[in-house]
PDB file of C-alpha atoms and ligand atoms in Angstrom:
ATOM      1  CA  MET T   1      26.999  -2.912   4.981  1.00 67.00           C
ATOM      2  CA  SER T   2      23.548  -2.391   3.576  1.00 86.00           C
ATOM      3  CA  ASP T   3      21.970  -4.655   6.213  1.00 92.00           C
ATOM      4  CA  ALA T   4      23.402  -2.428   8.940  1.00 95.00           C
ATOM      5  CA  LEU T   5      22.154   0.704   7.196  1.00 96.00           C
ATOM      6  CA  ILE T   6      18.710  -0.788   6.749  1.00 97.00           C
ATOM      7  CA  ALA T   7      18.597  -1.688  10.401  1.00 97.00           C
ATOM      8  CA  ARG T   8      19.488   1.894  11.277  1.00 98.00           C
ATOM      9  CA  LEU T   9      16.798   3.159   8.887  1.00 98.00           C
ATOM     10  CA  ARG T  10      14.207   0.995  10.586  1.00 98.00           C
ATOM     11  CA  GLN T  11      15.186   2.439  13.938  1.00 98.00           C
ATOM     12  CA  ALA T  12      15.116   6.005  12.631  1.00 98.00           C
ATOM     13  CA  VAL T  13      11.549   5.486  11.377  1.00 98.00           C
ATOM     14  CA  ILE T  14      10.525   3.856  14.687  1.00 98.00           C
ATOM     15  CA  ASP T  15      12.094   6.791  16.571  1.00 98.00           C
ATOM     16  CA  ALA T  16      10.446   9.219  14.106  1.00 98.00           C
ATOM     17  CA  GLU T  17      13.720  10.923  13.190  1.00 98.00           C
ATOM     18  CA  PRO T  18      13.075  12.398   9.762  1.00 97.00           C
ATOM     19  CA  ASP T  19      16.580  13.840   9.165  1.00 98.00           C
ATOM     20  CA  ASP T  20      18.350  10.611  10.170  1.00 98.00           C
ATOM     21  CA  ALA T  21      15.932   8.464   8.179  1.00 98.00           C
ATOM     22  CA  LEU T  22      16.250  10.658   5.025  1.00 98.00           C
ATOM     23  CA  ALA T  23      20.045  10.640   5.251  1.00 98.00           C
ATOM     24  CA  LEU T  24      20.061   6.871   5.568  1.00 98.00           C
ATOM     25  CA  VAL T  25      17.706   6.456   2.557  1.00 98.00           C
ATOM     26  CA  ARG T  26      20.003   8.681   0.515  1.00 97.00           C
ATOM     27  CA  GLU T  27      23.060   6.698   1.630  1.00 97.00           C
ATOM     28  CA  LEU T  28      21.320   3.419   0.718  1.00 97.00           C
ATOM     29  CA  LEU T  29      20.244   4.764  -2.714  1.00 96.00           C
ATOM     30  CA  ALA T  30      23.745   6.073  -3.328  1.00 96.00           C
ATOM     31  CA  ALA T  31      25.085   2.590  -2.495  1.00 95.00           C
ATOM     32  CA  ASP T  32      22.731   1.173  -5.196  1.00 94.00           C
ATOM     33  CA  VAL T  33      20.647  -0.812  -2.763  1.00 95.00           C
ATOM     34  CA  ALA T  34      17.460  -1.794  -4.526  1.00 93.00           C
ATOM     35  CA  PRO T  35      14.654   0.714  -3.755  1.00 93.00           C
ATOM     36  CA  THR T  36      12.226  -2.185  -3.194  1.00 91.00           C
ATOM     37  CA  LEU T  37      14.534  -3.578  -0.525  1.00 93.00           C
ATOM     38  CA  ILE T  38      14.701  -0.167   1.221  1.00 96.00           C
ATOM     39  CA  LEU T  39      10.920   0.019   1.124  1.00 94.00           C
ATOM     40  CA  ASP T  40      10.282  -3.578   2.274  1.00 93.00           C
ATOM     41  CA  GLY T  41      13.133  -4.319   4.610  1.00 94.00           C
ATOM     42  CA  GLY T  42      13.410  -0.785   5.936  1.00 96.00           C
ATOM     43  CA  LEU T  43      10.223   1.271   5.968  1.00 96.00           C
ATOM     44  CA  ALA T  44       7.489  -1.425   5.875  1.00 96.00           C
ATOM     45  CA  LYS T  45       9.268  -3.604   8.494  1.00 97.00           C
ATOM     46  CA  ALA T  46       9.684  -0.622  10.747  1.00 97.00           C
ATOM     47  CA  MET T  47       5.926  -0.044  10.717  1.00 97.00           C
ATOM     48  CA  LEU T  48       5.315  -3.712  11.433  1.00 96.00           C
ATOM     49  CA  ILE T  49       7.587  -3.592  14.460  1.00 97.00           C
ATOM     50  CA  LEU T  50       5.959  -0.360  15.573  1.00 97.00           C
ATOM     51  CA  GLY T  51       2.548  -1.977  15.238  1.00 96.00           C
ATOM     52  CA  GLU T  52       3.651  -4.664  17.687  1.00 97.00           C
ATOM     53  CA  MET T  53       5.090  -2.027  20.058  1.00 97.00           C
ATOM     54  CA  TRP T  54       1.745  -0.165  19.844  1.00 96.00           C
ATOM     55  CA  LYS T  55      -0.229  -3.341  20.585  1.00 95.00           C
ATOM     56  CA  SER T  56       1.938  -4.050  23.642  1.00 97.00           C
ATOM     57  CA  GLY T  57       1.599  -0.463  24.943  1.00 97.00           C
ATOM     58  CA  GLU T  58       5.263   0.446  24.388  1.00 97.00           C
ATOM     59  CA  VAL T  59       4.283   3.366  22.100  1.00 96.00           C
ATOM     60  CA  PHE T  60       1.088   5.368  21.620  1.00 96.00           C
ATOM     61  CA  LEU T  61      -0.898   6.864  18.738  1.00 96.00           C
ATOM     62  CA  PRO T  62       1.195  10.189  18.456  1.00 97.00           C
ATOM     63  CA  GLU T  63       4.437   8.176  18.124  1.00 97.00           C
ATOM     64  CA  VAL T  64       2.855   5.985  15.387  1.00 97.00           C
ATOM     65  CA  MET T  65       1.617   9.124  13.549  1.00 97.00           C
ATOM     66  CA  ALA T  66       5.051  10.671  13.733  1.00 98.00           C
ATOM     67  CA  ALA T  67       6.669   7.495  12.420  1.00 98.00           C
ATOM     68  CA  ALA T  68       4.117   7.318   9.610  1.00 97.00           C
ATOM     69  CA  ALA T  69       5.079  10.861   8.600  1.00 97.00           C
ATOM     70  CA  VAL T  70       8.750   9.839   8.412  1.00 98.00           C
ATOM     71  CA  PHE T  71       7.713   6.745   6.344  1.00 97.00           C
ATOM     72  CA  THR T  72       5.957   9.094   3.876  1.00 96.00           C
ATOM     73  CA  ILE T  73       8.978  11.446   3.572  1.00 97.00           C
ATOM     74  CA  CYS T  74      11.275   8.521   2.897  1.00 97.00           C
ATOM     75  CA  ASN T  75       8.823   6.979   0.474  1.00 95.00           C
ATOM     76  CA  GLU T  76       8.719  10.210  -1.483  1.00 94.00           C
ATOM     77  CA  GLU T  77      12.496  10.173  -1.682  1.00 96.00           C
ATOM     78  CA  ILE T  78      12.521   6.579  -3.020  1.00 95.00           C
ATOM     79  CA  GLU T  79       9.665   6.809  -5.458  1.00 92.00           C
ATOM     80  CA  PRO T  80      11.496   8.800  -8.247  1.00 92.00           C
ATOM     81  CA  VAL T  81      14.330   6.242  -8.198  1.00 91.00           C
ATOM     82  CA  LEU T  82      11.901   3.429  -8.321  1.00 88.00           C
ATOM     83  CA  LEU T  83      10.143   5.061 -11.279  1.00 87.00           C
ATOM     84  CA  ALA T  84      13.395   5.695 -13.103  1.00 86.00           C
ATOM     85  CA  SER T  85      13.656   1.932 -13.432  1.00 79.00           C
ATOM     86  CA  ALA T  86      10.079   1.635 -14.622  1.00 78.00           C
ATOM     87  CA  ASP T  87       9.170  -0.939 -17.225  1.00 72.00           C
ATOM     88  CA  HIS T  88       7.658   0.136 -20.578  1.00 79.00           C
ATOM     89  CA  LYS T  89       4.077   1.237 -20.367  1.00 81.00           C
ATOM     90  CA  VAL T  90       1.617  -1.624 -20.123  1.00 84.00           C
ATOM     91  CA  GLY T  91      -1.260   0.629 -21.162  1.00 84.00           C
ATOM     92  CA  ALA T  92      -3.644  -0.556 -18.443  1.00 93.00           C
ATOM     93  CA  LYS T  93      -5.139   1.628 -15.720  1.00 97.00           C
ATOM     94  CA  VAL T  94      -5.370   0.689 -12.110  1.00 98.00           C
ATOM     95  CA  LEU T  95      -7.592   2.597  -9.744  1.00 98.00           C
ATOM     96  CA  LEU T  96      -6.531   2.426  -6.096  1.00 98.00           C
ATOM     97  CA  ALA T  97      -8.325   3.537  -2.963  1.00 98.00           C
ATOM     98  CA  THR T  98      -8.322   2.970   0.746  1.00 98.00           C
ATOM     99  CA  VAL T  99     -11.945   2.228   1.581  1.00 98.00           C
ATOM    100  CA  LYS T 100     -14.395   4.419   3.477  1.00 98.00           C
ATOM    101  CA  GLY T 101     -13.625   4.964   7.174  1.00 98.00           C
ATOM    102  CA  ASP T 102     -10.002   3.970   6.780  1.00 98.00           C
ATOM    103  CA  MET T 103      -7.109   6.501   6.829  1.00 98.00           C
ATOM    104  CA  HIS T 104      -4.221   4.015   6.407  1.00 98.00           C
ATOM    105  CA  ASP T 105      -2.332   4.742   3.252  1.00 97.00           C
ATOM    106  CA  LEU T 106       1.331   3.768   3.590  1.00 96.00           C
ATOM    107  CA  GLY T 107       0.834   0.287   2.185  1.00 96.00           C
ATOM    108  CA  LYS T 108      -1.480   1.502  -0.596  1.00 97.00           C
ATOM    109  CA  ASN T 109       1.117   4.074  -1.575  1.00 95.00           C
ATOM    110  CA  MET T 110       3.755   1.348  -1.775  1.00 94.00           C
ATOM    111  CA  VAL T 111       1.414  -0.696  -4.002  1.00 97.00           C
ATOM    112  CA  ALA T 112       0.877   2.466  -6.168  1.00 96.00           C
ATOM    113  CA  ALA T 113       4.621   3.019  -6.531  1.00 93.00           C
ATOM    114  CA  MET T 114       5.329  -0.579  -7.468  1.00 94.00           C
ATOM    115  CA  LEU T 115       2.498  -0.720  -9.987  1.00 95.00           C
ATOM    116  CA  LYS T 116       3.840   2.467 -11.606  1.00 93.00           C
ATOM    117  CA  MET T 117       7.268   0.883 -11.662  1.00 91.00           C
ATOM    118  CA  ALA T 118       5.724  -2.147 -13.461  1.00 92.00           C
ATOM    119  CA  GLY T 119       4.410   0.197 -16.139  1.00 92.00           C
ATOM    120  CA  PHE T 120       0.776   0.637 -15.094  1.00 95.00           C
ATOM    121  CA  ASP T 121      -1.113   3.906 -15.076  1.00 95.00           C
ATOM    122  CA  VAL T 122      -2.205   4.388 -11.476  1.00 97.00           C
ATOM    123  CA  ILE T 123      -5.024   6.633 -10.353  1.00 98.00           C
ATOM    124  CA  ASP T 124      -4.956   6.938  -6.589  1.00 98.00           C
ATOM    125  CA  LEU T 125      -8.204   8.144  -5.078  1.00 98.00           C
ATOM    126  CA  GLY T 126      -6.586   8.404  -1.615  1.00 98.00           C
ATOM    127  CA  THR T 127      -8.046   7.342   1.701  1.00 98.00           C
ATOM    128  CA  ASP T 128     -11.542   7.167   3.201  1.00 98.00           C
ATOM    129  CA  VAL T 129     -13.098   6.739  -0.257  1.00 98.00           C
ATOM    130  CA  SER T 130     -16.811   5.899  -0.409  1.00 98.00           C
ATOM    131  CA  SER T 131     -18.108   3.253  -2.771  1.00 98.00           C
ATOM    132  CA  ALA T 132     -20.088   5.978  -4.576  1.00 98.00           C
ATOM    133  CA  ALA T 133     -16.831   7.865  -5.294  1.00 98.00           C
ATOM    134  CA  ILE T 134     -15.236   4.659  -6.471  1.00 98.00           C
ATOM    135  CA  ILE T 135     -18.118   3.886  -8.830  1.00 98.00           C
ATOM    136  CA  GLU T 136     -17.946   7.464 -10.244  1.00 98.00           C
ATOM    137  CA  ALA T 137     -14.190   7.041 -10.833  1.00 98.00           C
ATOM    138  CA  VAL T 138     -14.707   3.667 -12.509  1.00 98.00           C
ATOM    139  CA  ILE T 139     -17.232   5.263 -14.914  1.00 98.00           C
ATOM    140  CA  ARG T 140     -14.889   8.214 -15.562  1.00 98.00           C
ATOM    141  CA  GLU T 141     -11.590   6.400 -15.834  1.00 97.00           C
ATOM    142  CA  THR T 142     -12.617   2.949 -17.110  1.00 97.00           C
ATOM    143  CA  PRO T 143      -9.720   1.176 -15.264  1.00 98.00           C
ATOM    144  CA  ALA T 144      -8.877  -2.468 -15.932  1.00 98.00           C
ATOM    145  CA  VAL T 145      -8.462  -3.116 -12.213  1.00 98.00           C
ATOM    146  CA  VAL T 146      -9.726  -1.515  -8.966  1.00 98.00           C
ATOM    147  CA  GLY T 147      -7.432  -2.137  -5.960  1.00 98.00           C
ATOM    148  CA  LEU T 148      -8.996  -1.713  -2.539  1.00 98.00           C
ATOM    149  CA  SER T 149      -6.945  -1.331   0.597  1.00 98.00           C
ATOM    150  CA  ALA T 150      -8.326  -1.803   4.126  1.00 98.00           C
ATOM    151  CA  LEU T 151      -6.216  -2.025   7.310  1.00 98.00           C
ATOM    152  CA  LEU T 152      -8.931  -2.260   9.871  1.00 98.00           C
ATOM    153  CA  THR T 153     -11.194  -5.250  10.556  1.00 98.00           C
ATOM    154  CA  THR T 154     -14.028  -2.673  10.869  1.00 98.00           C
ATOM    155  CA  THR T 155     -13.441  -1.243   7.378  1.00 98.00           C
ATOM    156  CA  MET T 156     -12.858  -4.606   5.578  1.00 98.00           C
ATOM    157  CA  PRO T 157     -16.565  -4.992   4.889  1.00 98.00           C
ATOM    158  CA  GLU T 158     -16.354  -1.838   2.794  1.00 98.00           C
ATOM    159  CA  GLN T 159     -14.431  -3.921   0.250  1.00 98.00           C
ATOM    160  CA  ARG T 160     -17.513  -6.078  -0.081  1.00 98.00           C
ATOM    161  CA  SER T 161     -19.736  -2.933  -0.304  1.00 98.00           C
ATOM    162  CA  VAL T 162     -17.674  -1.657  -3.244  1.00 98.00           C
ATOM    163  CA  ILE T 163     -18.100  -4.994  -5.051  1.00 98.00           C
ATOM    164  CA  ASN T 164     -21.839  -4.941  -4.356  1.00 98.00           C
ATOM    165  CA  ALA T 165     -22.010  -1.348  -5.619  1.00 98.00           C
ATOM    166  CA  LEU T 166     -20.175  -2.338  -8.787  1.00 98.00           C
ATOM    167  CA  VAL T 167     -22.763  -5.134  -9.330  1.00 98.00           C
ATOM    168  CA  ALA T 168     -25.674  -2.734  -8.698  1.00 98.00           C
ATOM    169  CA  ALA T 169     -24.222  -0.190 -11.131  1.00 98.00           C
ATOM    170  CA  GLY T 170     -23.898  -2.941 -13.839  1.00 98.00           C
ATOM    171  CA  LEU T 171     -20.094  -2.471 -13.874  1.00 98.00           C
ATOM    172  CA  ARG T 172     -18.936  -5.675 -12.223  1.00 98.00           C
ATOM    173  CA  ASP T 173     -18.027  -7.362 -15.531  1.00 97.00           C
ATOM    174  CA  SER T 174     -16.087  -4.385 -16.852  1.00 97.00           C
ATOM    175  CA  VAL T 175     -13.513  -4.223 -14.094  1.00 98.00           C
ATOM    176  CA  LYS T 176     -11.436  -6.637 -11.993  1.00 98.00           C
ATOM    177  CA  VAL T 177     -11.284  -6.175  -8.250  1.00 98.00           C
ATOM    178  CA  LEU T 178      -8.113  -6.741  -6.233  1.00 98.00           C
ATOM    179  CA  VAL T 179      -8.196  -6.530  -2.462  1.00 98.00           C
ATOM    180  CA  GLY T 180      -5.432  -6.168   0.078  1.00 98.00           C
ATOM    181  CA  GLY T 181      -4.326  -4.729   3.412  1.00 98.00           C
ATOM    182  CA  ALA T 182      -3.060  -6.505   6.525  1.00 95.00           C
ATOM    183  CA  PRO T 183      -6.358  -8.105   7.679  1.00 96.00           C
ATOM    184  CA  ALA T 184      -7.339  -9.355   4.161  1.00 97.00           C
ATOM    185  CA  THR T 185      -6.750 -12.922   3.092  1.00 98.00           C
ATOM    186  CA  GLN T 186      -7.352 -15.063   0.051  1.00 98.00           C
ATOM    187  CA  GLU T 187     -10.372 -16.578   1.915  1.00 98.00           C
ATOM    188  CA  TRP T 188     -11.758 -13.116   2.460  1.00 98.00           C
ATOM    189  CA  ALA T 189     -11.230 -12.206  -1.219  1.00 98.00           C
ATOM    190  CA  ASP T 190     -13.041 -15.371  -2.246  1.00 98.00           C
ATOM    191  CA  ALA T 191     -15.899 -14.776   0.206  1.00 98.00           C
ATOM    192  CA  ILE T 192     -16.630 -11.296  -1.081  1.00 98.00           C
ATOM    193  CA  GLY T 193     -16.252 -12.203  -4.765  1.00 98.00           C
ATOM    194  CA  ALA T 194     -13.033 -10.259  -5.467  1.00 98.00           C
ATOM    195  CA  ASP T 195     -11.015 -11.356  -8.461  1.00 98.00           C
ATOM    196  CA  ALA T 196      -7.690 -11.406  -6.612  1.00 98.00           C
ATOM    197  CA  TYR T 197      -5.855 -10.884  -3.372  1.00 98.00           C
ATOM    198  CA  GLY T 198      -2.381  -9.499  -2.740  1.00 97.00           C
ATOM    199  CA  GLN T 199      -0.614  -9.862   0.558  1.00 97.00           C
ATOM    200  CA  HIS T 200       2.295  -7.506  -0.169  1.00 95.00           C
ATOM    201  CA  ALA T 201       3.036  -4.842  -2.868  1.00 94.00           C
ATOM    202  CA  PRO T 202       4.909  -7.301  -5.147  1.00 93.00           C
ATOM    203  CA  ASP T 203       1.997  -9.705  -4.921  1.00 95.00           C
ATOM    204  CA  ALA T 204      -0.303  -6.816  -5.945  1.00 96.00           C
ATOM    205  CA  VAL T 205       1.837  -6.279  -9.059  1.00 96.00           C
ATOM    206  CA  ARG T 206       1.829  -9.960  -9.912  1.00 96.00           C
ATOM    207  CA  ALA T 207      -1.954 -10.147  -9.399  1.00 97.00           C
ATOM    208  CA  VAL T 208      -2.627  -7.133 -11.593  1.00 97.00           C
ATOM    209  CA  LYS T 209      -0.402  -8.514 -14.315  1.00 96.00           C
ATOM    210  CA  GLU T 210      -2.298 -11.784 -14.179  1.00 96.00           C
ATOM    211  CA  LEU T 211      -5.654 -10.014 -14.187  1.00 96.00           C
ATOM    212  CA  VAL T 212      -4.835  -7.981 -17.310  1.00 95.00           C
ATOM    213  CA  GLY T 213      -3.023 -10.867 -18.969  1.00 91.00           C
ATOM    214  CA  VAL T 214       0.504  -9.513 -19.126  1.00 86.00           C
ATOM    215  CA  LEU T 215       2.178 -11.839 -16.643  1.00 77.00           C
ATOM    216  CA  ASP T 216       5.725 -12.565 -17.909  1.00 69.00           C
TER     217      ASP T 216
HETATM  218  C1  B12 U 301       0.753   3.309  10.722  1.00 62.19           C
HETATM  219  C2  B12 U 301      -0.555   2.902  11.408  1.00 62.19           C
HETATM  220  C3  B12 U 301      -1.507   3.866  11.701  1.00 62.19           C
HETATM  221  C4  B12 U 301      -1.273   5.303  11.226  1.00 62.19           C
HETATM  222  C5  B12 U 301      -1.674   5.450   9.739  1.00 62.19           C
HETATM  223  C6  B12 U 301      -0.898   6.460   9.004  1.00 62.19           C
HETATM  224  C7  B12 U 301      -1.034   6.362   7.549  1.00 62.19           C
HETATM  225  N1  B12 U 301      -0.859   7.456   6.840  1.00 62.19           N
HETATM  226  O1  B12 U 301      -1.358   5.301   6.950  1.00 62.19           O
HETATM  227  C8  B12 U 301      -2.285   6.069  12.138  1.00 62.19           C
HETATM  228  C9  B12 U 301      -1.528   6.422  13.418  1.00 62.19           C
HETATM  229  C10 B12 U 301      -2.959   7.289  11.597  1.00 62.19           C
HETATM  230  C11 B12 U 301      -3.267   4.900  12.498  1.00 62.19           C
HETATM  231  C12 B12 U 301      -4.527   5.157  12.961  1.00 62.19           C
HETATM  232  C13 B12 U 301      -5.382   4.142  13.413  1.00 62.19           C
HETATM  233  N2  B12 U 301      -5.059   2.815  13.521  1.00 62.19           N
HETATM  234 CO1  B12 U 301      -3.547   2.078  12.708  1.00 62.19          CO
HETATM  235  N3  B12 U 301      -1.857   1.136  12.327  1.00 62.19           N
HETATM  236  C14 B12 U 301      -0.756   1.519  11.803  1.00 62.19           C
HETATM  237  C15 B12 U 301       0.252   0.401  11.787  1.00 62.19           C
HETATM  238  C16 B12 U 301       1.215   0.513  12.952  1.00 62.19           C
HETATM  239  C17 B12 U 301       1.057   0.180  10.525  1.00 62.19           C
HETATM  240  C18 B12 U 301       0.265   0.106   9.206  1.00 62.19           C
HETATM  241  C19 B12 U 301       1.224   0.351   8.113  1.00 62.19           C
HETATM  242  O2  B12 U 301       1.299   1.392   7.564  1.00 62.19           O
HETATM  243  N4  B12 U 301       2.046  -0.679   7.754  1.00 62.19           N
HETATM  244  C20 B12 U 301       3.069  -0.614   6.736  1.00 62.19           C
HETATM  245  C21 B12 U 301       2.541  -0.849   5.369  1.00 62.19           C
HETATM  246  C22 B12 U 301       3.667  -0.853   4.348  1.00 62.19           C
HETATM  247  O3  B12 U 301       1.949  -2.153   5.401  1.00 62.19           O
HETATM  248  P1  B12 U 301       0.445  -2.415   5.074  1.00 62.19           P
HETATM  249  O4  B12 U 301      -0.342  -1.200   5.234  1.00 62.19           O
HETATM  250  O5  B12 U 301       0.019  -3.725   5.697  1.00 62.19           O
HETATM  251  O6  B12 U 301       0.490  -2.686   3.505  1.00 62.19           O
HETATM  252  C23 B12 U 301       1.121  -3.824   2.858  1.00 62.19           C
HETATM  253  C24 B12 U 301       0.100  -4.894   2.633  1.00 62.19           C
HETATM  254  O7  B12 U 301      -0.986  -4.934   3.536  1.00 62.19           O
HETATM  255  C25 B12 U 301      -0.368  -4.747   1.256  1.00 62.19           C
HETATM  256  N5  B12 U 301      -1.467  -3.815   0.854  1.00 62.19           N
HETATM  257  C26 B12 U 301      -1.891  -2.714   1.503  1.00 62.19           C
HETATM  258  N6  B12 U 301      -2.875  -2.164   0.798  1.00 62.19           N
HETATM  259  C27 B12 U 301      -3.104  -2.892  -0.263  1.00 62.19           C
HETATM  260  C28 B12 U 301      -3.988  -2.782  -1.296  1.00 62.19           C
HETATM  261  C29 B12 U 301      -4.057  -3.774  -2.271  1.00 62.19           C
HETATM  262  C30 B12 U 301      -5.032  -3.642  -3.384  1.00 62.19           C
HETATM  263  C31 B12 U 301      -3.188  -4.874  -2.221  1.00 62.19           C
HETATM  264  C32 B12 U 301      -3.238  -5.933  -3.242  1.00 62.19           C
HETATM  265  C33 B12 U 301      -2.227  -4.998  -1.189  1.00 62.19           C
HETATM  266  C34 B12 U 301      -2.198  -4.006  -0.210  1.00 62.19           C
HETATM  267  O8  B12 U 301       0.829  -4.214   0.582  1.00 62.19           O
HETATM  268  C35 B12 U 301       1.484  -3.328   1.469  1.00 62.19           C
HETATM  269  C36 B12 U 301       2.922  -3.348   1.165  1.00 62.19           C
HETATM  270  O9  B12 U 301       3.508  -4.621   1.246  1.00 62.19           O
HETATM  271  C37 B12 U 301      -0.696  -0.872  11.908  1.00 62.19           C
HETATM  272  C38 B12 U 301      -0.100  -2.116  12.467  1.00 62.19           C
HETATM  273  C39 B12 U 301       0.005  -3.248  11.450  1.00 62.19           C
HETATM  274  N7  B12 U 301       0.626  -4.302  11.876  1.00 62.19           N
HETATM  275  O10 B12 U 301      -0.448  -3.164  10.345  1.00 62.19           O
HETATM  276  C40 B12 U 301      -1.823  -0.206  12.788  1.00 62.19           C
HETATM  277  C41 B12 U 301      -3.239  -0.799  12.788  1.00 62.19           C
HETATM  278  C42 B12 U 301      -3.650  -1.236  11.373  1.00 62.19           C
HETATM  279  N8  B12 U 301      -4.099   0.322  13.284  1.00 62.19           N
HETATM  280  C43 B12 U 301      -4.960  -0.045  14.088  1.00 62.19           C
HETATM  281  C44 B12 U 301      -5.898   0.827  14.688  1.00 62.19           C
HETATM  282  C45 B12 U 301      -6.830   0.214  15.703  1.00 62.19           C
HETATM  283  C46 B12 U 301      -5.946   2.179  14.339  1.00 62.19           C
HETATM  284  C47 B12 U 301      -6.929   3.230  14.882  1.00 62.19           C
HETATM  285  C48 B12 U 301      -8.415   2.778  14.993  1.00 62.19           C
HETATM  286  C49 B12 U 301      -6.403   3.681  16.281  1.00 62.19           C
HETATM  287  C50 B12 U 301      -7.233   4.674  16.979  1.00 62.19           C
HETATM  288  N9  B12 U 301      -7.596   4.302  18.195  1.00 62.19           N
HETATM  289  O11 B12 U 301      -7.518   5.780  16.510  1.00 62.19           O
HETATM  290  C51 B12 U 301      -6.748   4.383  13.895  1.00 62.19           C
HETATM  291  C52 B12 U 301      -7.765   4.281  12.728  1.00 62.19           C
HETATM  292  C53 B12 U 301      -7.775   5.497  11.855  1.00 62.19           C
HETATM  293  C54 B12 U 301      -8.596   5.239  10.637  1.00 62.19           C
HETATM  294  N10 B12 U 301      -9.916   5.619  10.662  1.00 62.19           N
HETATM  295  O12 B12 U 301      -8.137   4.634   9.665  1.00 62.19           O
HETATM  296  C55 B12 U 301      -4.961  -1.571  14.309  1.00 62.19           C
HETATM  297  C56 B12 U 301      -6.055  -2.255  13.584  1.00 62.19           C
HETATM  298  C57 B12 U 301      -6.709  -3.373  14.385  1.00 62.19           C
HETATM  299  C58 B12 U 301      -7.814  -4.031  13.723  1.00 62.19           C
HETATM  300  N11 B12 U 301      -7.898  -5.314  13.942  1.00 62.19           N
HETATM  301  O13 B12 U 301      -8.613  -3.525  12.919  1.00 62.19           O
HETATM  302  C59 B12 U 301      -3.525  -1.941  13.867  1.00 62.19           C
HETATM  303  C60 B12 U 301      -3.356  -3.367  13.334  1.00 62.19           C
HETATM  304  C61 B12 U 301      -2.622  -1.714  15.124  1.00 62.19           C
HETATM  305  C62 B12 U 301      -2.847  -2.739  16.193  1.00 62.19           C
HETATM  306  N12 B12 U 301      -2.001  -3.701  16.306  1.00 62.19           N
HETATM  307  O14 B12 U 301      -3.787  -2.590  16.968  1.00 62.19           O
HETATM  308  N13 B12 U 301      -2.669   3.717  12.314  1.00 62.19           N
END
């Protein structure tokens, strides 16, 4: 039953039908379907399919924007349920940002929600964040890890710029850097001197746990 509901949820996101999508999310949550499954198999997969449709010219920017808004509404509905099952506090702070020039935040928000669920304190600086703003936040918040999201090949180099700025500010040894976003890879992370790479939100959680030494 839940597979059929998740397939309908994907379609409602692709069609940018907020009422239908929200009703399906509520139905799935009421049926005790794992929030992470709704996020991954429903919302994230819908955006992946839509990305392919966009690439092939089947949909255009306004449709993608409308679907992204539905994603956000659904994510906001799921997050409290996800947090209700949160692990005990780990006591480590993670600073998250989508790098300068990049407005994509759906994936970063998923990473944020899953890190919170895993017991981390998350400070989300939002999108289009300059390396100067990240450095200021690192000084102010002293996080254990900085997570950088980039969805565009043109903004990926900003992940390197942030690392260079951390080095220049003498902060590189005080914070671990995790990079992610669809175009990022382990090779990219190694090339720019990041400490870790995460392909999906659960990988991000695993990587942060490893970086702060609380991997179970
Ligand atoms: C939704 C979307 C948009 C929305 C964004 C809405 C929003 N609030 O985020 C809108 C419509 C605004 C948009 C705009 C643009 N977009 Co866009 N977008 C997408 C789309 C379809 C889906 C992205 C998404 O949200 N996926 C769902 C989430 C859940 O997945 P995710 O982001 O990949 O995140 C997961 C992982 O990557 C990872 N992750 C993410 N962040 C982090 C961070 C860390 C630290 C870690 C460890 C892991 C991690 O975990 C997440 C969960 O598993 C993609 C297609 C695609 N296949 O990615 C194109 C795509 C990324 N966009 C693209 C383009 C070109 C653009 C525009 C330039 C279009 C334009 N002409 O204006 C603009 C750029 C705006 C800007 N300056 O940023 C291209 C990029 C091509 C490239 N090679 O660079 C893509 C690939 C589409 C395509 N096939 O051409 N976009």
